[in-house]
Amino acid sequence: MLFWILVATLTAAVAAVLILPLLRAGEAPSSPHSHDIEVYRDQLEELKRDQDSGLIRGDDAELARAEVARRLLAAGESDSEATPAAAPRRSVSRLAQAFVLLCLPAVGLCLYLLTGSPGLPAQPLAARLADPNGDINILIAKAENHLAINPNDGAGWDLLAPIYMRNGRVEDAVDAYDRAIRLLGPTPARLGGYAEAMVVQSDGVVTSKAQDALKQALTLDPNDPRSEFYLALGLKQEGKKAEALTAFNRLVATSPADAPWLPLVKQHVAELGGATSAAAPGNPSADDVAAAQSMSAGDRQEMIRGMVGSLESRLKENPDNLEGWARLIRSHVVLDQRDKALAALREGLKTFPADGDGGKQLLALARELGIATDGVTQ
C-alpha cells in the first residue's frame, strides 16, 4: 500500500508541474483597448453628472456625449476582433490539461502493470546484501561495504583483487592488489596479479613498475611462469630481441609439456625468429609446435583444453602424482576455469590429505592463485 501511495503522490506532483504552465497559458490576455473602454465609460458618467449639476449646457453635453460614444464604439469593435483568438487557445489548454491529468497516469499505470512486478515483495539493499543468492555484483558490493568499514583487512583485499580483474575493473584490481601486498606482504601470486593488472591497465605495455613487481615475484619463486613471461614480453617491447628470445626459450624449456601458456610463448619465439626448444621431456614435437603456431586463437585454445583433458585422464588413472595435480590446478586458473580448479583441488586432496605435506602444498598453491579454500577439506 505504501508503494501505491508514493506512486500516486509522485504522479500528482508531476501532473501539477506540467499543468501550471498550461493554466497560465489558458488565461485570456487582456485586450489593448479594454483600458480605453473603461475611460470612455467614466467620461460618459462624468458628463451626466456635470449636466445634472449645471456645469455644462444640454447642447454641449449632447455633442460631447456623441463624441465619447463614437470613440467607445470604435474601441469596442477593435476589442471584439481580438477576442475570438483566445477561445481556441483556451480550448487547446483544456485538452492538454485533460491529457496530463487522465491519459499520462493511465498510460504509465498500464505500462507498469505489463512490464513491472507490482506483486513482488520489497527487496531492501540490506536484505539483498545479507542474501546475495549468487549475484556476483551483490557479493562485490558486500565485500566493498565490509572493506569500507575495515580498510585494513588484507584478506578481503586479497580476495577481491582477482574478482575485480575478472569483471574488467582493472583500476580497482590494481588498487586492491596494492593494498593486499602492503597489508599481508608480497607473494608471487599477489605480485604477479598486481603486475598483470598494471599491464592490462597500460594497454598491454609492461611498465617499469610492473617489471619491478615481477622481479620481486621471481626472487620469491624463481620458477613463476607468469613473471617470466611478462618480463620476457617487456624485453621484447623494449627492442631487446636477443634477451627476450633467451627468456622465452628458457620458459619453454622449464614449462610442463601440457602447460596452457606454451603455445603463446612459442608464438613469441617464432615472432623473434627463433626455434622453439623441445628439450624438456614430453614437450610437443617441432611439427606440433609449427602446427600450433599456424592455428587460429580458437584452435590453439582448443588444443590447450585438449592437453588439460589429457592430464586429467592420466591423473584419474594414476592420482598419486602431486606435481600433476598442481599443474592441473594452475592450468585451470590460467584458462579462467576457477570452478574446475577448485574441483581439481578437491580431487587432489583425496589422494593427498590436507593434513599431509602434499595436501598442504596444494592448499598453499590454491591460496596463492586466489582460490577460496574454505570448506574444501570437509
Short mmCIF file of N, CA, C and O in Angstrom, two decimals, residues 44-158:
data_model
loop_
_atom_site.label_atom_id
_atom_site.label_comp_id
_atom_site.label_asym_id
_atom_site.label_seq_id
_atom_site.Cartn_x
_atom_site.Cartn_y
_atom_site.Cartn_z
N LEU A 44 -18.52 59.24 -19.88
CA LEU A 44 -19.98 59.37 -20.03
C LEU A 44 -20.65 59.62 -18.69
O LEU A 44 -21.57 60.47 -18.59
N GLU A 45 -20.19 58.89 -17.66
CA GLU A 45 -20.76 59.11 -16.33
C GLU A 45 -20.46 60.53 -15.84
O GLU A 45 -21.30 61.19 -15.21
N GLU A 46 -19.26 60.98 -16.12
CA GLU A 46 -18.87 62.33 -15.65
C GLU A 46 -19.68 63.41 -16.38
O GLU A 46 -20.10 64.42 -15.77
N LEU A 47 -19.97 63.24 -17.71
CA LEU A 47 -20.80 64.20 -18.46
C LEU A 47 -22.20 64.28 -17.88
O LEU A 47 -22.79 65.37 -17.77
N LYS A 48 -22.73 63.12 -17.50
CA LYS A 48 -24.07 63.11 -16.93
C LYS A 48 -24.12 63.87 -15.62
O LYS A 48 -25.04 64.65 -15.34
N ARG A 49 -23.04 63.65 -14.77
CA ARG A 49 -23.02 64.37 -13.50
C ARG A 49 -22.86 65.88 -13.71
O ARG A 49 -23.51 66.69 -13.02
N ASP A 50 -22.04 66.27 -14.70
CA ASP A 50 -21.84 67.71 -14.95
C ASP A 50 -23.11 68.35 -15.48
O ASP A 50 -23.46 69.51 -15.12
N GLN A 51 -23.88 67.60 -16.32
CA GLN A 51 -25.13 68.16 -16.84
C GLN A 51 -26.16 68.30 -15.72
O GLN A 51 -26.88 69.31 -15.66
N ASP A 52 -26.24 67.32 -14.85
CA ASP A 52 -27.20 67.39 -13.74
C ASP A 52 -26.88 68.53 -12.79
O ASP A 52 -27.78 69.17 -12.22
N SER A 53 -25.59 68.79 -12.63
CA SER A 53 -25.20 69.85 -11.69
C SER A 53 -25.18 71.23 -12.35
O SER A 53 -24.89 72.24 -11.70
N GLY A 54 -25.45 71.27 -13.67
CA GLY A 54 -25.49 72.55 -14.37
C GLY A 54 -24.16 73.08 -14.78
O GLY A 54 -24.06 74.25 -15.18
N LEU A 55 -23.12 72.29 -14.75
CA LEU A 55 -21.79 72.75 -15.13
C LEU A 55 -21.63 72.81 -16.64
O LEU A 55 -20.71 73.47 -17.15
N ILE A 56 -22.47 72.14 -17.39
CA ILE A 56 -22.40 72.12 -18.84
C ILE A 56 -23.81 72.20 -19.40
O ILE A 56 -24.75 71.64 -18.83
N ARG A 57 -23.96 72.94 -20.53
CA ARG A 57 -25.27 73.10 -21.14
C ARG A 57 -25.68 71.82 -21.85
O ARG A 57 -24.86 70.98 -22.19
N GLY A 58 -26.98 71.69 -22.13
CA GLY A 58 -27.52 70.49 -22.71
C GLY A 58 -26.96 70.21 -24.09
O GLY A 58 -26.64 69.08 -24.43
N ASP A 59 -26.84 71.31 -24.99
CA ASP A 59 -26.33 71.07 -26.34
C ASP A 59 -24.89 70.61 -26.30
O ASP A 59 -24.49 69.70 -27.03
N ASP A 60 -24.07 71.29 -25.47
CA ASP A 60 -22.67 70.89 -25.38
C ASP A 60 -22.53 69.48 -24.82
O ASP A 60 -21.64 68.70 -25.24
N ALA A 61 -23.41 69.14 -23.84
CA ALA A 61 -23.35 67.80 -23.26
C ALA A 61 -23.67 66.74 -24.29
O ALA A 61 -23.05 65.67 -24.35
N GLU A 62 -24.65 67.01 -25.18
CA GLU A 62 -25.02 66.04 -26.21
C GLU A 62 -23.89 65.84 -27.20
O GLU A 62 -23.60 64.73 -27.63
N LEU A 63 -23.26 66.98 -27.61
CA LEU A 63 -22.15 66.86 -28.55
C LEU A 63 -20.98 66.05 -27.95
O LEU A 63 -20.38 65.18 -28.61
N ALA A 64 -20.65 66.36 -26.68
CA ALA A 64 -19.56 65.64 -26.03
C ALA A 64 -19.91 64.17 -25.84
O ALA A 64 -19.07 63.26 -26.03
N ARG A 65 -21.19 63.92 -25.49
CA ARG A 65 -21.62 62.54 -25.29
C ARG A 65 -21.55 61.76 -26.59
O ARG A 65 -21.15 60.59 -26.62
N ALA A 66 -21.93 62.41 -27.73
CA ALA A 66 -21.88 61.73 -29.02
C ALA A 66 -20.44 61.37 -29.40
O ALA A 66 -20.16 60.30 -29.94
N GLU A 67 -19.49 62.34 -29.14
CA GLU A 67 -18.10 62.07 -29.47
C GLU A 67 -17.54 60.91 -28.64
O GLU A 67 -16.83 60.03 -29.14
N VAL A 68 -17.84 60.93 -27.32
CA VAL A 68 -17.36 59.86 -26.44
C VAL A 68 -17.98 58.52 -26.85
O VAL A 68 -17.31 57.47 -26.85
N ALA A 69 -19.25 58.53 -27.22
CA ALA A 69 -19.92 57.29 -27.63
C ALA A 69 -19.29 56.73 -28.89
O ALA A 69 -19.13 55.51 -29.05
N ARG A 70 -18.94 57.66 -29.84
CA ARG A 70 -18.30 57.20 -31.07
C ARG A 70 -16.98 56.49 -30.77
O ARG A 70 -16.67 55.43 -31.30
N ARG A 71 -16.19 57.12 -29.89
CA ARG A 71 -14.91 56.51 -29.53
C ARG A 71 -15.11 55.18 -28.79
O ARG A 71 -14.33 54.22 -28.96
N LEU A 72 -16.14 55.12 -27.97
CA LEU A 72 -16.44 53.89 -27.23
C LEU A 72 -16.81 52.75 -28.19
O LEU A 72 -16.37 51.61 -28.03
N LEU A 73 -17.60 53.08 -29.19
CA LEU A 73 -18.00 52.07 -30.18
C LEU A 73 -16.78 51.57 -30.97
O LEU A 73 -16.62 50.38 -31.25
N ALA A 74 -15.90 52.52 -31.34
CA ALA A 74 -14.71 52.13 -32.10
C ALA A 74 -13.80 51.22 -31.27
O ALA A 74 -13.27 50.22 -31.77
N ALA A 75 -13.64 51.56 -30.00
CA ALA A 75 -12.81 50.72 -29.14
C ALA A 75 -13.46 49.35 -28.94
O ALA A 75 -12.78 48.31 -28.88
N GLY A 76 -14.77 49.30 -28.83
CA GLY A 76 -15.48 48.03 -28.65
C GLY A 76 -15.34 47.12 -29.84
O GLY A 76 -15.18 45.90 -29.71
N GLU A 77 -15.38 47.71 -31.06
CA GLU A 77 -15.21 46.90 -32.26
C GLU A 77 -13.80 46.30 -32.34
O GLU A 77 -13.61 45.15 -32.71
N SER A 78 -12.78 47.11 -32.00
CA SER A 78 -11.40 46.61 -32.02
C SER A 78 -11.21 45.49 -31.00
O SER A 78 -10.52 44.50 -31.25
N ASP A 79 -11.84 45.61 -29.84
CA ASP A 79 -11.71 44.58 -28.80
C ASP A 79 -12.40 43.29 -29.22
O ASP A 79 -11.90 42.19 -28.95
N SER A 80 -13.53 43.41 -29.91
CA SER A 80 -14.26 42.20 -30.33
C SER A 80 -13.48 41.44 -31.39
O SER A 80 -13.60 40.21 -31.51
N GLU A 81 -12.67 42.14 -32.21
CA GLU A 81 -11.87 41.46 -33.22
C GLU A 81 -10.77 40.60 -32.60
O GLU A 81 -10.38 39.57 -33.12
N ALA A 82 -10.20 41.04 -31.46
CA ALA A 82 -9.11 40.30 -30.81
C ALA A 82 -9.61 39.18 -29.92
O ALA A 82 -8.91 38.24 -29.63
N THR A 83 -10.85 39.23 -29.48
CA THR A 83 -11.38 38.28 -28.51
C THR A 83 -11.50 36.86 -29.05
O THR A 83 -11.15 35.90 -28.37
N PRO A 84 -11.95 36.59 -30.29
CA PRO A 84 -12.12 35.21 -30.76
C PRO A 84 -10.85 34.40 -30.75
O PRO A 84 -10.89 33.18 -30.63
N ALA A 85 -9.64 35.00 -30.88
CA ALA A 85 -8.38 34.21 -30.89
C ALA A 85 -8.11 33.55 -29.57
O ALA A 85 -7.38 32.56 -29.49
N ALA A 86 -8.65 34.08 -28.47
CA ALA A 86 -8.41 33.49 -27.15
C ALA A 86 -9.18 32.20 -26.97
O ALA A 86 -8.76 31.33 -26.20
N ALA A 87 -10.30 32.07 -27.68
CA ALA A 87 -11.12 30.86 -27.48
C ALA A 87 -10.40 29.59 -27.89
O ALA A 87 -10.38 28.62 -27.15
N PRO A 88 -9.76 29.54 -29.07
CA PRO A 88 -9.03 28.32 -29.42
C PRO A 88 -7.91 28.01 -28.45
O PRO A 88 -7.68 26.85 -28.12
N ARG A 89 -7.22 29.07 -27.97
CA ARG A 89 -6.14 28.81 -27.02
C ARG A 89 -6.68 28.17 -25.74
O ARG A 89 -6.09 27.27 -25.17
N ARG A 90 -7.80 28.66 -25.26
CA ARG A 90 -8.39 28.08 -24.05
C ARG A 90 -8.82 26.65 -24.29
O ARG A 90 -8.69 25.78 -23.44
N SER A 91 -9.32 26.37 -25.52
CA SER A 91 -9.76 25.00 -25.85
C SER A 91 -8.57 24.05 -25.86
O SER A 91 -8.62 22.95 -25.30
N VAL A 92 -7.46 24.48 -26.50
CA VAL A 92 -6.26 23.65 -26.54
C VAL A 92 -5.71 23.42 -25.14
O VAL A 92 -5.28 22.33 -24.78
N SER A 93 -5.72 24.46 -24.32
CA SER A 93 -5.24 24.34 -22.95
C SER A 93 -6.05 23.33 -22.17
O SER A 93 -5.51 22.53 -21.41
N ARG A 94 -7.37 23.35 -22.35
CA ARG A 94 -8.22 22.38 -21.64
C ARG A 94 -7.91 20.95 -22.07
O ARG A 94 -7.87 20.04 -21.25
N LEU A 95 -7.68 20.75 -23.37
CA LEU A 95 -7.34 19.40 -23.85
C LEU A 95 -6.00 18.93 -23.28
O LEU A 95 -5.86 17.77 -22.87
N ALA A 96 -5.04 19.84 -23.23
CA ALA A 96 -3.73 19.48 -22.68
C ALA A 96 -3.85 19.13 -21.20
O ALA A 96 -3.22 18.18 -20.71
N GLN A 97 -4.64 19.89 -20.47
CA GLN A 97 -4.82 19.60 -19.04
C GLN A 97 -5.47 18.23 -18.84
O GLN A 97 -5.08 17.45 -17.96
N ALA A 98 -6.48 17.93 -19.68
CA ALA A 98 -7.15 16.63 -19.56
C ALA A 98 -6.17 15.49 -19.87
O ALA A 98 -6.18 14.45 -19.21
N PHE A 99 -5.30 15.70 -20.88
CA PHE A 99 -4.32 14.67 -21.24
C PHE A 99 -3.36 14.41 -20.08
O PHE A 99 -3.06 13.26 -19.74
N VAL A 100 -2.87 15.49 -19.45
CA VAL A 100 -1.92 15.34 -18.35
C VAL A 100 -2.58 14.65 -17.16
O VAL A 100 -2.01 13.76 -16.52
N LEU A 101 -3.82 15.06 -16.85
CA LEU A 101 -4.49 14.54 -15.66
C LEU A 101 -4.98 13.10 -15.84
O LEU A 101 -4.99 12.33 -14.87
N LEU A 102 -5.39 12.74 -17.05
CA LEU A 102 -6.03 11.44 -17.24
C LEU A 102 -5.16 10.46 -18.05
O LEU A 102 -4.90 9.34 -17.61
N CYS A 103 -4.69 10.91 -19.22
CA CYS A 103 -4.02 9.98 -20.13
C CYS A 103 -2.64 9.56 -19.63
O CYS A 103 -2.32 8.37 -19.64
N LEU A 104 -1.81 10.52 -19.22
CA LEU A 104 -0.46 10.16 -18.79
C LEU A 104 -0.46 9.17 -17.63
O LEU A 104 0.24 8.16 -17.68
N PRO A 105 -1.20 9.42 -16.52
CA PRO A 105 -1.21 8.41 -15.44
C PRO A 105 -1.74 7.06 -15.91
O PRO A 105 -1.24 6.02 -15.50
N ALA A 106 -2.77 7.08 -16.77
CA ALA A 106 -3.34 5.81 -17.23
C ALA A 106 -2.33 5.03 -18.07
O ALA A 106 -2.16 3.82 -17.90
N VAL A 107 -1.64 5.71 -18.99
CA VAL A 107 -0.64 5.04 -19.82
C VAL A 107 0.50 4.50 -18.96
O VAL A 107 0.97 3.37 -19.12
N GLY A 108 0.97 5.33 -18.00
CA GLY A 108 2.04 4.88 -17.12
C GLY A 108 1.65 3.68 -16.30
O GLY A 108 2.42 2.73 -16.14
N LEU A 109 0.43 3.67 -15.78
CA LEU A 109 -0.03 2.54 -14.97
C LEU A 109 -0.13 1.27 -15.81
O LEU A 109 0.27 0.19 -15.37
N CYS A 110 -0.64 1.40 -17.04
CA CYS A 110 -0.76 0.22 -17.90
C CYS A 110 0.62 -0.36 -18.25
O CYS A 110 0.82 -1.58 -18.23
N LEU A 111 1.57 0.53 -18.54
CA LEU A 111 2.92 0.05 -18.85
C LEU A 111 3.55 -0.66 -17.66
O LEU A 111 4.21 -1.69 -17.81
N TYR A 112 3.34 -0.12 -16.47
CA TYR A 112 3.93 -0.75 -15.29
C TYR A 112 3.29 -2.11 -15.03
O TYR A 112 3.98 -3.08 -14.69
N LEU A 113 1.95 -2.20 -15.20
CA LEU A 113 1.28 -3.48 -14.97
C LEU A 113 1.73 -4.53 -15.99
O LEU A 113 1.75 -5.72 -15.69
N LEU A 114 2.08 -4.07 -17.22
CA LEU A 114 2.51 -5.01 -18.25
C LEU A 114 3.95 -5.46 -18.06
O LEU A 114 4.29 -6.62 -18.25
N THR A 115 4.83 -4.52 -17.73
CA THR A 115 6.26 -4.82 -17.68
C THR A 115 6.83 -4.90 -16.27
O THR A 115 7.92 -5.43 -16.07
N GLY A 116 6.13 -4.38 -15.29
CA GLY A 116 6.64 -4.38 -13.92
C GLY A 116 6.19 -5.59 -13.13
O GLY A 116 5.56 -6.53 -13.66
N SER A 117 6.53 -5.58 -11.87
CA SER A 117 6.15 -6.68 -10.97
C SER A 117 5.58 -6.08 -9.68
O SER A 117 6.26 -6.05 -8.65
N PRO A 118 4.35 -5.59 -9.74
CA PRO A 118 3.78 -4.93 -8.54
C PRO A 118 3.60 -5.86 -7.37
O PRO A 118 3.56 -5.43 -6.22
N GLY A 119 3.47 -7.17 -7.64
CA GLY A 119 3.28 -8.11 -6.55
C GLY A 119 4.55 -8.61 -5.91
O GLY A 119 4.53 -9.38 -4.95
N LEU A 120 5.69 -8.20 -6.46
CA LEU A 120 6.97 -8.67 -5.93
C LEU A 120 7.25 -8.02 -4.58
O LEU A 120 7.09 -6.81 -4.42
N PRO A 121 7.65 -8.80 -3.59
CA PRO A 121 7.93 -8.20 -2.28
C PRO A 121 9.12 -7.27 -2.34
O PRO A 121 9.98 -7.39 -3.21
N ALA A 122 9.18 -6.33 -1.43
CA ALA A 122 10.27 -5.36 -1.38
C ALA A 122 11.59 -6.07 -1.11
O ALA A 122 11.65 -7.06 -0.39
N GLN A 123 12.66 -5.56 -1.74
CA GLN A 123 13.99 -6.12 -1.56
C GLN A 123 14.95 -5.01 -1.16
O GLN A 123 15.68 -4.48 -2.02
N PRO A 124 14.95 -4.63 0.09
CA PRO A 124 15.87 -3.57 0.52
C PRO A 124 17.32 -4.00 0.30
O PRO A 124 17.64 -5.19 0.23
N LEU A 125 18.20 -3.00 0.14
CA LEU A 125 19.60 -3.29 -0.12
C LEU A 125 20.21 -4.15 0.99
O LEU A 125 20.98 -5.07 0.72
N ALA A 126 19.86 -3.85 2.23
CA ALA A 126 20.42 -4.62 3.35
C ALA A 126 20.04 -6.10 3.24
O ALA A 126 20.87 -6.99 3.48
N ALA A 127 18.79 -6.37 2.83
CA ALA A 127 18.36 -7.76 2.71
C ALA A 127 19.08 -8.46 1.55
O ALA A 127 19.46 -9.61 1.64
N ARG A 128 19.28 -7.74 0.44
CA ARG A 128 19.98 -8.34 -0.70
C ARG A 128 21.44 -8.61 -0.37
O ARG A 128 22.02 -9.59 -0.82
N LEU A 129 22.05 -7.71 0.40
CA LEU A 129 23.44 -7.94 0.79
C LEU A 129 23.54 -9.14 1.73
O LEU A 129 24.53 -9.87 1.71
N ALA A 130 22.53 -9.33 2.59
CA ALA A 130 22.55 -10.45 3.52
C ALA A 130 22.36 -11.78 2.79
O ALA A 130 22.89 -12.80 3.21
N ASP A 131 21.60 -11.76 1.68
CA ASP A 131 21.35 -12.98 0.92
C ASP A 131 21.55 -12.70 -0.56
O ASP A 131 20.60 -12.48 -1.31
N PRO A 132 22.80 -12.68 -1.04
CA PRO A 132 23.07 -12.30 -2.43
C PRO A 132 22.58 -13.30 -3.46
O PRO A 132 22.45 -12.98 -4.63
N ASN A 133 22.35 -14.55 -3.04
CA ASN A 133 21.82 -15.58 -3.93
C ASN A 133 22.68 -15.76 -5.18
O ASN A 133 22.19 -15.93 -6.29
N GLY A 134 24.00 -15.71 -4.99
CA GLY A 134 24.92 -15.96 -6.09
C GLY A 134 25.15 -14.80 -7.03
O GLY A 134 25.86 -14.95 -8.02
N ASP A 135 24.56 -13.65 -6.76
CA ASP A 135 24.75 -12.47 -7.61
C ASP A 135 26.14 -11.89 -7.35
O ASP A 135 26.41 -11.38 -6.26
N ILE A 136 27.02 -11.95 -8.36
CA ILE A 136 28.40 -11.52 -8.16
C ILE A 136 28.48 -10.04 -7.83
O ILE A 136 29.33 -9.60 -7.04
N ASN A 137 27.58 -9.23 -8.42
CA ASN A 137 27.60 -7.80 -8.13
C ASN A 137 27.24 -7.52 -6.68
O ASN A 137 27.81 -6.63 -6.04
N ILE A 138 26.28 -8.30 -6.14
CA ILE A 138 25.91 -8.14 -4.73
C ILE A 138 27.06 -8.59 -3.84
O ILE A 138 27.36 -7.97 -2.81
N LEU A 139 27.72 -9.69 -4.22
CA LEU A 139 28.85 -10.17 -3.43
C LEU A 139 29.98 -9.13 -3.41
O LEU A 139 30.60 -8.89 -2.37
N ILE A 140 30.23 -8.50 -4.57
CA ILE A 140 31.26 -7.47 -4.62
C ILE A 140 30.86 -6.28 -3.75
O ILE A 140 31.67 -5.74 -3.00
N ALA A 141 29.59 -5.87 -3.84
CA ALA A 141 29.12 -4.75 -3.02
C ALA A 141 29.23 -5.08 -1.53
O ALA A 141 29.59 -4.22 -0.72
N LYS A 142 28.92 -6.32 -1.19
CA LYS A 142 29.02 -6.72 0.21
C LYS A 142 30.47 -6.65 0.69
O LYS A 142 30.76 -6.16 1.79
N ALA A 143 31.39 -7.13 -0.16
CA ALA A 143 32.81 -7.07 0.21
C ALA A 143 33.29 -5.63 0.30
O ALA A 143 34.07 -5.27 1.20
N GLU A 144 32.83 -4.78 -0.62
CA GLU A 144 33.23 -3.38 -0.59
C GLU A 144 32.71 -2.68 0.65
O GLU A 144 33.42 -1.84 1.25
N ASN A 145 31.48 -2.98 1.05
CA ASN A 145 30.95 -2.40 2.28
C ASN A 145 31.78 -2.83 3.49
O ASN A 145 32.07 -2.03 4.39
N HIS A 146 32.16 -4.10 3.49
CA HIS A 146 32.98 -4.60 4.60
C HIS A 146 34.33 -3.89 4.63
O HIS A 146 34.81 -3.49 5.71
N LEU A 147 34.95 -3.72 3.47
CA LEU A 147 36.27 -3.10 3.42
C LEU A 147 36.21 -1.60 3.67
O LEU A 147 37.19 -1.01 4.11
N ALA A 148 35.06 -0.98 3.40
CA ALA A 148 34.92 0.44 3.73
C ALA A 148 34.96 0.64 5.24
O ALA A 148 35.47 1.65 5.73
N ILE A 149 34.45 -0.34 5.98
CA ILE A 149 34.46 -0.26 7.44
C ILE A 149 35.78 -0.79 8.00
O ILE A 149 36.29 -0.31 9.02
N ASN A 150 36.35 -1.80 7.30
CA ASN A 150 37.60 -2.43 7.76
C ASN A 150 38.66 -2.32 6.67
O ASN A 150 39.00 -3.32 6.01
N PRO A 151 39.19 -1.14 6.42
CA PRO A 151 40.14 -0.97 5.31
C PRO A 151 41.45 -1.70 5.50
O PRO A 151 42.22 -1.84 4.54
N ASN A 152 41.74 -2.17 6.70
CA ASN A 152 43.00 -2.87 6.96
C ASN A 152 42.85 -4.39 6.90
O ASN A 152 43.73 -5.12 7.36
N ASP A 153 41.73 -4.86 6.37
CA ASP A 153 41.50 -6.29 6.21
C ASP A 153 42.21 -6.76 4.93
O ASP A 153 41.63 -6.74 3.84
N GLY A 154 43.45 -7.18 5.08
CA GLY A 154 44.23 -7.58 3.91
C GLY A 154 43.65 -8.77 3.18
O GLY A 154 43.70 -8.84 1.96
N ALA A 155 43.08 -9.71 3.93
CA ALA A 155 42.50 -10.90 3.30
C ALA A 155 41.34 -10.51 2.39
O ALA A 155 41.13 -11.12 1.33
N GLY A 156 40.57 -9.50 2.81
CA GLY A 156 39.46 -9.04 1.98
C GLY A 156 39.94 -8.44 0.67
O GLY A 156 39.41 -8.75 -0.41
N TRP A 157 40.99 -7.61 0.73
CA TRP A 157 41.54 -7.04 -0.50
C TRP A 157 42.15 -8.13 -1.37
O TRP A 157 42.04 -8.09 -2.61
N ASP A 158 42.79 -9.11 -0.74
CA ASP A 158 43.40 -10.22 -1.47
C ASP A 158 42.35 -11.04 -2.22
O ASP A 158 42.59 -11.52 -3.33
#
